[in-house]
Amino acid sequence: MINRLKDGLKKSREGFLGQFTGLFRGSLLDEDFWESMEEILIQADVGICATTKISNELRGLAKKLNIKDPEELKELFKKEIVKLLTINNDNLVDGGYLNLLLFVGVNGVGKTTTIAKMAHKFINSGEKVIFAAADTFRAAAIEQLQEWGSRLGVDVIKHQRGGDPAAVVFDAINAANTRKADIILVDTAGRLHTNVNLMEELKKIKRVAKNELSKGLVKTVLVMDATTGQNGILQAKLFNEALNLDAIILTKLDGTAKGGIVIAIEEELKIPIWFVGVGEKPDDLQNFDPQVFVEALFE
Amino acid sequence: MFESLSTKLQNIFSKLKTYGRLNEKQVEEVLREIKLALLEADVNFKVVKSFIAKVKERAVGVEVMKSLTPAQQIIKIVNEELIDLMGGAPGKITFAPKSPTIYMLVGLQGSGKTTSAAKLANYLKTMGKKPFLIAADIYRPAAIDQLESLGKELSVSVYSDRKSNKCEEIVRSGIKQGIAKGSDTIIIDTAGRLHIDDEMMDELENVKRAVRPHQILLVVDAMTGQDAVNIAVSFRDKLDFDGLILTKLDGDARGGAALSIRAVTGKSIKLVSLSEKIDSLQIFYPERMASRILGMGDVLTLIEKAEATINKEEAASLMERIQKQEFTLNDFLAQMQQIKSMGSFDQVLGMLPKLPGSSKNAFSGVDEERIKRVEAIIKSMTQEERKDPKTMNGNRRLRVAKGSGTTTSEVNRLLKQFSETKKMMKQFSNLGSRAKISRKISPFFNF
């Protein structure tokens, strides 16, 4: 992953990274230093709230520990962000039982592609996967999942376009029980978090799943695009309010976007980040490693 | 989260009672807030910097107009500069001098190209054109199916070639077929790609060279953050695109990316997409976007609409009843019907500014469905009950709930909200300021 991320980040070195490296190589820890540090974080989509908070904490820490060396401060800086991003993401799937993962998010973040990548991962570790095509809204969403299903050898449970997504999930659970599957991956239609009715629809899907499976085995995963700006905080908040998110997957980290929005999200919500998407192929999904994420930022 | 910009500015200026020229320190303080608001709206950092410098130049020493407060004066300047930066005039879709006009949609994965292609086809159709779609996304599974399915819904022909893996070839044959079918406008849907993927960017360049589209439109997600600038610059350098389509504006993203892209590339925003519905593509209006980026809501449009719909005499008589403390649930009902007549509920909602400190406006969580239920409740009450809700005892509440197909707790909630609104109105009229009330479009906005 490091190499892939490095590759991606190389392209923007003159921008964000160049500034950062240059910054830490400087020797004076004056107000300009802090200000430009804040600017850099903001340019990575960390946002004003989280940036101000991190910056203030570091100012305090630098003073307390009497750190004057920028290199040393850089390490401290990394440590702070790593700490913020380190949230236990084990045990999201319970071995030996039928698990259901509900993938949600706004339109176009890469839910279906992520589901395909997740399936690839589970299949490789010997699990039997079933897809539930619960995006019954978008044209050809079912076909898209079916295409992945046939490429990966995964059964797809589907209804007609326009059908009730909760009913699809209900059927998928029955099918998974009969076929002795280990994991159901549920693809839902992209929806804006501000659409009350569509959020209710998701709640219903989750209710149905929880009725059929024991509660702990139903997990909700928010898929988020790394290019997302400050709206990402509202997305995470509202999806979390409606569904109690268990994990976040950050997609499209192979571009020039830094995905700094997750720092802002974690500052507030503390939802574990599970994987990051770094390409379009099934194996372009990596475990989220805060250390690697932060190293790649500061590289 | 941040308070809305106007509230913040009002707070700064509440200390300043003096009018006259704005001094540098005042301007500085105000500009700081504006800077934060722009950054919160995802306007690119560098764009914000140069923008603020420009506003500062204009604002220092400016005489505050009598009709405005200093805060309003600065907002006015900021607003004007924002509108100017976004091109001033509304977006426009242009046509080639010689038919057919070819539009090519490009952008990152998931920005909404395929949906936009269909929406554009629909938009052209309503203009009396005969559009034709070409499915040139040969990579994403079922992308062709998606366009074909949308084309069917719109009764617009779609060209595809599932056997070919040469984008150029597909587009060339597609255009031939489009012309043969007598189409005057042809829309090419291309695959989503990263701006740093050289091979994929070359593919677009080749298509461009092969068919020389009249317009290349970059499709951008309104939720995009600071990276929007990098994306747009890469696409411009490679393709020199002609304009933008901004998608997913129906959410609560402020859409600062639009401003950044315009500022950095000089390319104008042509169209915006306001919902998932196929007819939701609209002309881009810089004034509306400016208010949205500043977090002030599209109040101008709302006021326009309200003025056009609200009957002045009715409003005056309502005002009188409010001041005499005589307004009833019937007035409440009439108010709701007026709001409804201003347009689809979602549209009206989208135009309202957010409440300070939240992502919500006064209406969040209220949907058309709930309005309908409130209407049903009021209509299930007798005229006496509507005039004097105090007569609503337990039995009556139960009857109304049954009659309206709702629950007693909903009835209770409505009555409680009504009495609270009444209290609020009493405070307003105690202030004795007609102006203060009439500035609000509806006294019942807070129910």
XYZ file of C-alpha atoms in Angstrom:
746
model
C 0.000 0.000 0.000
C 2.805 2.372 0.866
C 4.097 2.243 -2.665
C 0.716 2.757 -4.227
C 0.003 5.668 -1.992
C 3.429 7.089 -2.562
C 2.892 6.769 -6.279
C -0.335 8.646 -6.049
C 1.033 11.278 -3.779
C 4.133 11.840 -5.846
C 2.032 13.706 -8.349
C 1.168 16.389 -5.902
C 4.475 16.654 -4.197
C 5.089 20.193 -5.346
C 1.805 21.116 -3.773
C 0.914 19.762 -0.400
C 3.902 17.610 0.374
C 6.452 20.004 -0.925
C 5.105 22.612 1.375
C 5.045 20.307 4.308
C 8.531 18.968 3.895
C 9.851 22.424 3.281
C 8.032 23.586 6.320
C 9.474 21.088 8.702
C 12.943 21.614 7.384
C 12.760 25.238 8.380
C 14.180 26.056 11.745
C 12.048 28.761 13.263
C 8.933 27.802 15.133
C 7.320 31.173 14.884
C 3.762 32.157 14.176
C 4.309 31.832 10.424
C 5.195 28.214 10.933
C 1.929 27.432 12.676
C -0.078 29.434 10.264
C 1.348 27.709 7.248
C 0.851 24.387 8.959
C -2.828 25.168 9.367
C -3.036 26.228 5.755
C -1.572 22.945 4.648
C -4.039 20.899 6.656
C -6.898 22.922 5.301
C -5.705 22.234 1.791
C -5.904 18.530 2.587
C -9.623 18.930 3.433
C -9.101 18.498 7.169
C -11.343 21.506 7.687
C -11.115 24.473 10.010
C -12.488 22.922 13.198
C -10.210 19.895 13.252
C -7.221 21.869 11.988
C -7.585 24.480 14.703
C -7.973 21.793 17.319
C -4.930 19.809 16.234
C -2.861 22.921 15.828
C -3.789 24.216 19.270
C -2.999 20.898 20.892
C 0.385 20.815 19.239
C 1.168 24.362 20.204
C 0.446 23.419 23.801
C 2.468 20.254 23.565
C 5.425 21.950 21.901
C 5.470 24.496 24.670
C 5.115 21.934 27.431
C 7.820 19.662 26.086
C 9.897 22.652 25.042
C 10.306 21.414 21.494
C 12.021 23.852 19.192
C 13.239 21.512 16.500
C 10.870 21.317 13.537
C 11.895 17.739 12.760
C 10.958 16.669 16.239
C 7.697 18.513 15.975
C 6.981 16.756 12.733
C 7.200 13.397 14.506
C 4.948 14.668 17.243
C 2.548 15.891 14.644
C 2.379 12.520 12.957
C 1.881 10.834 16.293
C -1.043 13.064 17.161
C -2.872 12.322 13.931
C -2.083 8.621 14.098
C -3.490 8.601 17.607
C -6.632 10.285 16.400
C -7.066 7.782 13.592
C -6.305 4.673 15.616
C -9.613 3.079 16.396
C -10.009 -0.648 16.744
C -11.412 -2.099 13.537
C -11.105 -5.780 14.409
C -14.120 -7.973 14.963
C -16.256 -6.289 12.370
C -17.041 -9.722 11.028
C -17.888 -12.583 13.358
C -16.459 -15.875 12.128
C -18.718 -18.917 12.268
C -21.949 -16.984 11.826
C -23.848 -15.462 8.925
C -22.794 -11.801 8.808
C -24.448 -9.000 6.900
C -22.647 -5.862 5.806
C -24.830 -2.963 4.693
C -22.971 -0.517 2.441
C -24.304 3.020 2.429
C -23.179 6.409 1.158
C -23.958 9.331 -1.105
C -24.141 8.898 -4.877
C -21.013 8.027 -6.799
C -18.636 7.251 -3.943
C -17.960 3.729 -5.200
C -20.217 1.490 -3.149
C -20.656 -1.214 -5.780
C -16.965 -1.346 -6.679
C -16.063 -1.499 -2.990
C -18.470 -4.380 -2.472
C -16.800 -6.274 -5.303
C -13.402 -5.686 -3.710
C -14.681 -6.796 -0.307
C -16.109 -9.955 -1.851
C -12.751 -10.681 -3.444
C -11.124 -10.335 -0.038
C -13.594 -12.608 1.734
C -13.472 -15.230 -1.018
C -9.690 -15.287 -0.750
C -9.963 -16.064 2.929
C -12.331 -18.926 2.174
C -15.684 -17.377 2.978
C -18.842 -17.863 0.955
C -20.256 -14.515 -0.112
C -23.704 -13.489 -1.334
C -24.598 -10.152 -2.917
C -27.918 -8.457 -2.220
C -28.782 -6.013 -5.025
C -30.683 -3.543 -2.866
C -29.997 -0.585 -5.164
C -33.296 -0.915 -6.924
C -33.329 2.756 -7.913
C -30.448 3.612 -10.231
C -30.638 2.439 -13.832
C -28.473 -0.675 -14.353
C -27.255 -0.807 -10.748
C -28.469 -4.394 -10.539
C -26.693 -5.261 -13.786
C -23.488 -3.687 -12.478
C -23.546 -5.874 -9.373
C -24.457 -8.918 -11.461
C -21.477 -8.304 -13.707
C -19.243 -8.316 -10.643
C -21.050 -11.384 -9.356
C -20.278 -13.343 -12.480
C -16.662 -12.160 -12.563
C -16.119 -13.186 -8.940
C -18.416 -16.196 -8.864
C -20.779 -14.694 -6.295
C -24.554 -15.323 -6.299
C -26.640 -12.162 -6.587
C -30.062 -11.954 -4.973
C -32.132 -9.399 -6.845
C -35.611 -8.141 -7.556
C -36.961 -5.925 -10.323
C -35.770 -2.344 -10.610
C -38.019 -0.180 -8.447
C -38.687 -2.992 -5.962
C -38.494 -2.763 -2.175
C -34.828 -2.939 -1.137
C -35.724 -4.323 2.283
C -37.467 -7.240 0.597
C -34.315 -7.948 -1.403
C -32.342 -8.114 1.831
C -34.932 -10.382 3.417
C -34.654 -12.782 0.487
C -30.871 -12.576 0.523
C -30.792 -13.649 4.166
C -33.031 -16.636 3.412
C -30.909 -17.581 0.426
C -27.723 -17.218 2.453
C -29.115 -19.519 5.146
C -30.080 -22.184 2.619
C -26.815 -21.919 0.718
C -24.760 -21.840 3.916
C -23.098 -18.532 3.070
C -20.883 -16.682 5.544
C -21.345 -13.090 4.473
C -24.030 -11.053 2.741
C -22.834 -7.828 1.149
C -25.727 -5.438 0.602
C -25.433 -2.809 -2.147
C -27.771 0.116 -1.546
C -28.672 3.043 -3.768
C -26.571 6.175 -3.319
C -28.526 8.835 -1.499
C -27.863 12.249 -0.100
C -27.894 12.266 3.685
C -30.341 15.173 3.609
C -33.082 13.138 1.980
C -35.259 12.141 4.933
C -37.367 9.582 3.076
C -34.402 7.753 1.610
C -32.691 7.656 4.989
C -35.854 6.110 6.414
C -35.644 3.489 3.687
C -32.167 2.538 4.898
C -33.395 2.302 8.476
C -36.050 -0.082 7.313
C -33.488 -2.257 5.530
C -31.454 -2.406 8.701
C -34.499 -3.243 10.822
C -35.402 -6.102 8.536
C -31.847 -7.435 8.632
C -31.719 -7.225 12.410
C -35.018 -9.072 12.704
C -33.659 -11.938 10.684
C -30.139 -12.109 12.039
C -28.834 -11.715 15.532
C -28.194 -8.009 16.062
C -24.438 -8.041 16.363
C -24.055 -9.655 12.982
C -25.512 -6.734 11.053
C -22.898 -4.061 10.395
C -23.282 -0.776 8.540
C -20.392 0.573 6.512
C -20.237 4.132 5.182
C -18.372 4.446 1.898
C -16.789 7.845 1.385
C -14.948 9.384 -1.555
C -11.503 10.758 -0.628
C -12.134 13.846 -2.762
C -15.040 14.855 -0.512
C -14.760 18.256 1.089
C -16.292 19.555 4.300
C -19.662 18.072 3.442
C -18.147 14.715 4.435
C -18.597 15.612 8.093
C -22.318 16.132 7.610
C -22.526 12.932 5.596
C -20.876 10.902 8.337
C -22.934 12.582 11.038
C -26.312 12.089 9.435
C -25.662 8.540 8.268
C -24.415 7.776 11.754
C -27.458 9.320 13.401
C -29.741 7.263 11.207
C -27.886 3.962 11.187
C -25.194 3.840 13.856
C -22.223 3.284 11.582
C -19.772 0.514 12.394
C -17.036 1.429 9.926
C -15.956 3.776 7.159
C -14.286 2.828 3.884
C -12.402 5.614 2.131
C -12.329 5.247 -1.660
C -10.359 6.802 -4.539
C -7.248 7.459 -2.500
C -5.181 6.811 -5.626
C -5.923 10.315 -6.941
C -4.412 13.547 -5.703
C -6.978 14.051 -2.947
C -5.612 13.471 0.550
C -8.763 12.238 2.227
C -8.057 14.612 5.105
C -11.774 14.773 5.753
C -11.514 11.524 7.732
C -9.351 13.343 10.252
C -12.189 15.779 10.825
C -14.679 12.934 11.006
C -12.648 10.964 13.536
C -12.146 14.053 15.639
C -15.887 14.043 16.192
C -17.300 10.598 15.616
C -14.636 7.975 16.314
C -15.891 5.478 13.778
C -13.190 2.989 12.756
C -11.854 3.310 9.231
C -11.717 -0.185 7.846
C -10.273 -0.116 4.341
C -9.066 2.320 1.724
C -9.679 2.006 -2.019
C -6.649 2.643 -4.224
C -7.733 1.589 -7.698
C -10.390 -0.079 -9.797
C -9.261 -3.698 -9.643
C -10.657 -6.195 -7.127
C -7.438 -6.280 -5.111
C -7.137 -2.495 -4.913
C -8.490 -2.467 -1.373
C -6.084 -2.104 1.520
C -6.456 -2.345 5.252
C -6.532 1.119 6.711
C -3.317 1.677 8.576
C -3.179 5.072 10.324
C 0.602 5.015 10.392
C 0.829 4.423 6.663
C -1.886 6.995 5.950
C -0.099 9.665 7.922
C 3.364 8.695 6.641
C 2.047 9.020 3.110
C 0.743 12.487 3.912
C 4.014 13.686 5.362
C 6.315 11.869 2.989
C -19.739 23.652 13.586
C -19.812 27.207 12.474
C -22.540 29.689 12.950
C -24.008 31.044 9.819
C -21.953 33.844 8.402
C -24.629 36.483 8.671
C -25.167 35.773 12.378
C -21.458 36.048 13.028
C -21.137 39.294 11.174
C -24.143 40.704 12.958
C -22.435 39.890 16.234
C -19.260 41.689 15.269
C -21.146 44.733 14.209
C -23.562 44.820 17.093
C -20.701 46.366 19.020
C -20.232 49.033 16.423
C -23.061 51.480 16.662
C -21.342 54.098 14.595
C -21.871 54.222 10.899
C -19.686 56.006 8.436
C -16.563 54.716 6.773
C -15.329 51.227 7.503
C -11.872 51.231 9.013
C -9.239 48.632 8.307
C -9.548 46.851 11.618
C -13.279 46.341 11.240
C -12.838 45.116 7.714
C -10.053 42.788 8.832
C -12.240 41.204 11.485
C -15.125 40.725 9.127
C -12.933 39.322 6.396
C -11.603 36.711 8.781
C -15.117 35.393 9.224
C -15.725 35.461 5.512
C -12.489 33.588 4.926
C -13.578 30.878 7.348
C -16.985 30.658 5.725
C -15.446 30.254 2.289
C -13.068 27.569 3.518
C -15.928 25.755 5.193
C -17.661 25.884 1.838
C -14.668 24.092 0.233
C -13.461 27.041 -1.778
C -9.827 26.343 -2.530
C -7.447 27.827 -0.046
C -5.461 29.822 -2.577
C -8.579 31.136 -4.234
C -9.854 32.298 -0.848
C -6.630 34.150 -0.197
C -6.667 36.151 -3.391
C -10.391 36.698 -3.131
C -10.115 38.133 0.356
C -7.331 40.439 -0.734
C -9.559 41.773 -3.469
C -12.524 42.315 -1.177
C -10.353 44.050 1.357
C -9.150 46.505 -1.223
C -12.708 47.382 -2.059
C -14.088 47.423 1.465
C -11.626 49.630 3.327
C -12.780 53.194 3.397
C -16.040 52.458 1.732
C -18.875 54.568 2.971
C -21.637 52.555 4.511
C -24.891 53.182 2.767
C -27.684 54.511 4.917
C -29.995 51.691 4.069
C -27.512 49.026 5.074
C -25.725 48.008 8.225
C -21.939 47.722 7.980
C -22.242 43.938 7.968
C -24.709 44.046 5.132
C -22.467 46.453 3.287
C -19.540 44.055 3.400
C -21.697 41.082 2.547
C -22.940 43.067 -0.406
C -19.392 43.643 -1.598
C -18.473 39.999 -1.019
C -21.575 38.890 -2.821
C -20.858 41.114 -5.800
C -17.280 39.916 -5.996
C -18.374 36.280 -5.768
C -20.887 36.757 -8.539
C -18.288 38.502 -10.621
C -15.799 35.718 -10.006
C -18.344 33.168 -11.158
C -18.800 34.874 -14.474
C -21.621 37.252 -13.675
C -24.089 35.987 -16.224
C -26.186 32.815 -15.974
C -24.779 29.685 -17.597
C -25.635 29.054 -21.182
C -25.633 26.007 -23.367
C -24.417 26.805 -26.864
C -24.835 25.124 -30.240
C -22.463 24.553 -33.097
C -23.062 26.732 -36.156
C -23.449 23.572 -38.175
C -25.594 20.677 -36.936
C -25.067 18.331 -35.191
C -23.730 19.872 -31.986
C -21.530 17.371 -30.197
C -21.179 17.496 -26.414
C -18.650 15.326 -24.656
C -18.957 14.728 -20.917
C -15.796 13.984 -18.961
C -14.875 13.713 -15.292
C -13.779 11.591 -12.366
C -15.481 8.348 -11.399
C -18.775 8.892 -9.646
C -19.159 12.564 -10.490
C -22.426 11.798 -12.277
C -21.557 11.764 -15.983
C -24.024 9.122 -17.133
C -26.927 10.619 -15.226
C -25.933 14.079 -16.462
C -25.780 12.825 -20.051
C -29.378 11.644 -19.772
C -30.444 14.841 -18.046
C -28.757 16.912 -20.729
C -30.591 14.912 -23.387
C -33.839 15.644 -21.621
C -32.937 19.320 -21.299
C -32.183 19.547 -25.020
C -35.419 17.784 -25.794
C -37.399 20.378 -23.887
C -35.634 22.991 -26.033
C -37.063 21.288 -29.087
C -33.824 19.559 -30.080
C -33.437 15.991 -31.188
C -30.707 14.557 -28.974
C -28.748 11.323 -29.413
C -26.604 9.532 -26.831
C -23.334 7.640 -27.282
C -22.251 5.160 -24.611
C -18.462 5.413 -24.663
C -17.812 4.127 -21.147
C -16.424 0.712 -21.975
C -14.881 0.092 -18.555
C -17.414 0.356 -15.751
C -19.572 -2.762 -15.530
C -23.091 -2.037 -16.806
C -22.368 1.592 -17.676
C -23.760 0.953 -21.162
C -26.867 -0.687 -19.680
C -27.346 2.343 -17.482
C -27.299 4.795 -20.391
C -29.479 2.559 -22.516
C -32.014 2.253 -19.758
C -32.074 6.028 -19.226
C -32.344 6.588 -22.979
C -35.343 4.309 -23.097
C -37.064 6.267 -20.328
C -36.517 9.455 -22.310
C -37.218 7.934 -25.714
C -33.777 9.065 -26.863
C -31.722 6.700 -29.020
C -28.470 5.401 -27.581
C -25.540 4.124 -29.616
C -23.347 1.417 -28.117
C -20.975 -1.253 -29.334
C -20.353 -3.881 -26.696
C -17.803 -5.695 -28.829
C -15.459 -2.801 -29.435
C -12.882 -1.742 -26.895
C -11.768 1.272 -28.897
C -13.362 4.399 -27.590
C -12.541 6.477 -30.654
C -14.079 3.944 -32.977
C -17.280 3.750 -30.937
C -17.663 7.511 -30.877
C -17.006 7.850 -34.626
C -19.606 5.234 -35.551
C -21.974 6.658 -32.976
C -21.843 10.098 -34.537
C -22.428 8.608 -37.968
C -25.495 6.850 -36.691
C -26.724 9.926 -34.860
C -26.490 11.978 -38.034
C -28.208 9.252 -40.024
C -31.060 9.335 -37.526
C -31.455 13.057 -38.067
C -30.261 14.131 -34.616
C -29.118 17.700 -34.158
C -27.427 17.210 -30.781
C -25.148 14.324 -29.795
C -23.977 13.630 -26.245
C -20.962 11.415 -25.587
C -20.822 9.707 -22.181
C -17.221 8.775 -21.362
C -15.808 6.585 -18.593
C -14.854 8.155 -15.292
C -11.110 8.483 -14.844
C -8.509 9.946 -12.567
C -6.933 13.125 -13.880
C -3.490 11.659 -13.182
C -4.097 8.491 -15.169
C -2.117 9.382 -18.293
C -3.288 6.483 -20.388
C -6.946 7.220 -19.741
C -6.454 10.938 -20.293
C -4.807 10.150 -23.631
C -7.908 8.244 -24.607
C -10.001 11.374 -24.124
C -7.544 13.441 -26.083
C -7.784 10.969 -28.943
C -11.550 11.094 -28.943
C -11.392 14.871 -28.926
C -9.050 14.891 -31.891
C -11.155 12.370 -33.777
C -14.537 14.042 -33.490
C -13.826 17.621 -32.461
C -16.778 18.114 -30.102
C -18.377 21.538 -29.994
C -18.308 21.475 -26.192
C -16.390 19.376 -23.701
C -18.140 19.579 -20.354
C -16.398 18.624 -17.124
C -18.841 17.028 -14.696
C -17.984 17.897 -11.094
C -19.517 16.704 -7.842
C -20.609 19.697 -5.725
C -19.257 17.937 -2.646
C -15.665 17.956 -3.929
C -13.114 19.452 -1.573
C -9.843 21.290 -2.073
C -8.657 18.865 -4.752
C -11.216 20.239 -7.232
C -8.587 22.658 -8.466
C -6.035 19.941 -9.257
C -8.671 17.945 -11.080
C -9.889 20.864 -13.148
C -6.417 22.059 -14.043
C -5.393 18.592 -15.241
C -8.487 18.258 -17.379
C -8.010 21.750 -18.768
C -4.365 21.183 -19.639
C -5.168 17.965 -21.416
C -8.499 18.753 -23.034
C -9.129 22.452 -22.655
C -12.736 21.771 -21.697
C -15.381 24.425 -22.323
C -17.520 24.473 -19.223
C -18.807 22.694 -16.154
C -21.815 20.749 -15.041
C -22.116 20.812 -11.263
C -23.938 17.800 -9.837
C -25.516 16.722 -6.532
C -26.408 20.238 -5.499
C -29.571 18.949 -3.871
C -27.656 18.061 -0.728
C -26.290 20.491 1.818
C -22.836 20.912 0.280
C -22.063 24.571 -0.228
C -20.369 23.889 -3.540
C -17.275 26.053 -3.125
C -15.518 23.787 -5.629
C -17.470 25.518 -8.387
C -15.990 28.843 -7.427
C -12.454 27.456 -7.216
C -12.622 25.835 -10.613
C -13.998 28.928 -12.245
C -11.360 31.090 -10.577
C -8.440 28.849 -11.467
C -9.379 27.701 -14.969
C -11.607 30.553 -16.093
C -14.138 28.014 -17.359
C -17.734 28.835 -16.686
C -20.382 26.754 -14.984
C -23.107 25.995 -17.480
C -25.597 23.768 -15.736
C -26.380 22.469 -12.284
C -28.172 19.322 -11.218
C -30.620 19.739 -8.375
C -32.109 16.312 -7.768
C -32.129 12.724 -8.921
C -35.070 13.398 -11.190
C -34.373 13.409 -14.900
C -35.662 16.973 -15.378
C -33.509 18.478 -12.656
C -30.784 19.984 -14.829
C -30.961 23.766 -14.683
C -29.153 26.855 -15.849
C -26.490 27.989 -13.410
C -27.138 31.318 -11.694
C -24.076 32.972 -10.115
C -26.162 34.980 -7.602
C -27.770 31.864 -6.207
C -24.459 30.071 -5.950
C -22.919 33.073 -4.189
C -25.590 33.040 -1.480
C -25.230 29.320 -1.131
C -21.464 29.457 -0.716
C -21.846 32.158 1.914
C -24.349 29.973 3.747
C -27.094 32.529 3.391
C -29.486 30.317 1.495
C -31.061 31.346 -1.723
C -33.135 33.935 0.042
C -33.393 36.180 -2.991
C -35.160 33.548 -5.026
C -37.380 32.684 -2.113
C -38.376 36.271 -1.562
C -39.110 36.631 -5.262
C -41.301 33.570 -5.166
C -43.021 34.630 -1.978
C -43.772 38.052 -3.380
C -45.220 36.484 -6.472
C -47.447 34.077 -4.587
C -48.516 35.764 -1.418
C -51.622 37.842 -1.725
C -50.817 41.272 -0.309
C -54.260 41.963 1.103
C -54.369 38.630 2.810
C -50.958 39.255 4.275
C -52.029 42.636 5.593
C -55.136 41.272 7.225
C -53.129 38.438 8.722
C -50.685 40.935 10.151
C -53.550 42.788 11.723
C -54.924 39.651 13.321
C -51.477 38.804 14.627
C -51.170 42.159 16.254
C -54.592 41.833 17.784
C -53.739 38.331 18.954
C -56.636 36.961 16.969
C -54.997 34.548 14.586
C -56.238 30.994 14.548
C -55.452 27.582 13.231
C -57.233 28.639 10.053
C -54.496 31.192 9.468
C -51.967 28.500 10.194
C -53.558 26.367 7.503
C -53.633 29.235 5.015
C -49.946 29.902 5.636
C -49.046 26.335 4.898
C -50.986 26.365 1.705
C -49.128 29.484 0.639
C -45.779 27.853 1.261
C -46.910 24.900 -0.778
C -47.920 27.098 -3.649
C -44.411 28.557 -3.827
C -43.134 25.364 -5.395
C -42.204 21.861 -4.499
C -41.514 21.634 -0.839
C -37.976 20.365 -1.311
C -37.156 23.318 -3.531
C -38.436 25.832 -1.027
C -36.507 24.054 1.709
C -33.299 24.162 -0.255
C -33.521 27.911 -0.557
C -33.733 28.583 3.147
C -30.593 29.483 5.056
C -29.306 27.006 7.596
C -29.913 27.596 11.278
C -26.925 28.890 13.192
C -24.748 26.062 14.415
C -26.322 23.270 12.456
C -26.730 21.764 9.071
C -30.448 22.208 9.309
C -32.819 24.984 8.508
C -36.041 25.712 10.334
C -37.817 23.134 8.255
C -35.395 20.225 8.436
C -37.159 17.023 9.261
C -40.405 18.455 7.962
C -41.422 16.923 4.714
C -44.383 17.228 2.451
C -45.900 14.183 4.102
C -45.924 15.840 7.489
C -47.457 19.013 6.112
C -50.230 16.891 4.676
C -50.873 15.339 8.068
C -50.982 18.724 9.757
C -53.478 19.866 7.168
C -55.589 16.794 7.771
C -55.579 17.432 11.505
C -56.691 21.044 11.181
C -59.338 20.124 8.659
C -60.733 17.532 11.036
C -61.384 20.199 13.636
C -64.587 22.231 13.843
C -64.464 25.977 13.141
C -64.851 26.629 16.881
C -61.930 24.396 17.701
C -59.752 26.080 15.089
C -60.524 29.474 16.599
C -59.970 28.387 20.152
C -57.737 25.328 20.467
C -58.148 25.498 24.246
C -61.458 23.729 23.858
C -59.611 20.659 22.613
C -60.023 18.199 25.459
C -58.951 14.578 25.414
C -62.104 13.338 23.687
C -61.915 15.947 20.996
C -58.255 15.222 20.397
C -59.053 11.553 19.995
C -61.856 12.361 17.577
C -59.614 14.618 15.493
C -56.861 12.005 15.457
C -59.290 9.387 14.207
C -60.876 11.736 11.724
C -57.557 12.745 10.228
C -56.021 9.287 10.277
C -53.243 10.447 12.597
C -52.464 9.816 16.265
C -53.330 11.819 19.339
C -49.661 12.510 19.942
C -49.459 14.172 16.544
C -52.519 16.243 17.389
C -50.962 17.177 20.717
C -47.749 18.168 19.054
C -49.474 20.412 16.566
C -51.493 22.152 19.271
C -48.380 22.679 21.316
C -46.502 24.114 18.367
C -49.400 26.379 17.621
C -49.522 27.766 21.118
C -45.752 28.299 21.057
C -45.961 30.090 17.753
C -48.690 32.238 19.190
C -46.476 33.138 22.114
C -43.657 33.994 19.764
C -45.926 36.180 17.714
C -47.016 37.960 20.835
C -43.425 38.884 21.553
C -43.045 40.123 18.030
C -46.079 42.334 18.177
C -45.032 43.620 21.566
C -41.959 44.953 19.877
C -44.421 46.921 17.846
C -42.270 46.706 14.782
C -44.235 45.859 11.698
C -41.076 45.829 9.676
C -39.572 43.104 11.766
C -42.473 40.813 11.189
C -42.990 41.540 7.560
C -39.380 40.807 6.830
C -40.156 37.218 7.665
C -41.938 35.567 4.844
C -44.187 33.608 7.080
C -44.674 34.117 10.778
C -45.166 30.386 11.070
C -41.826 29.358 9.679
C -40.821 27.934 12.992
C -43.582 25.433 13.528
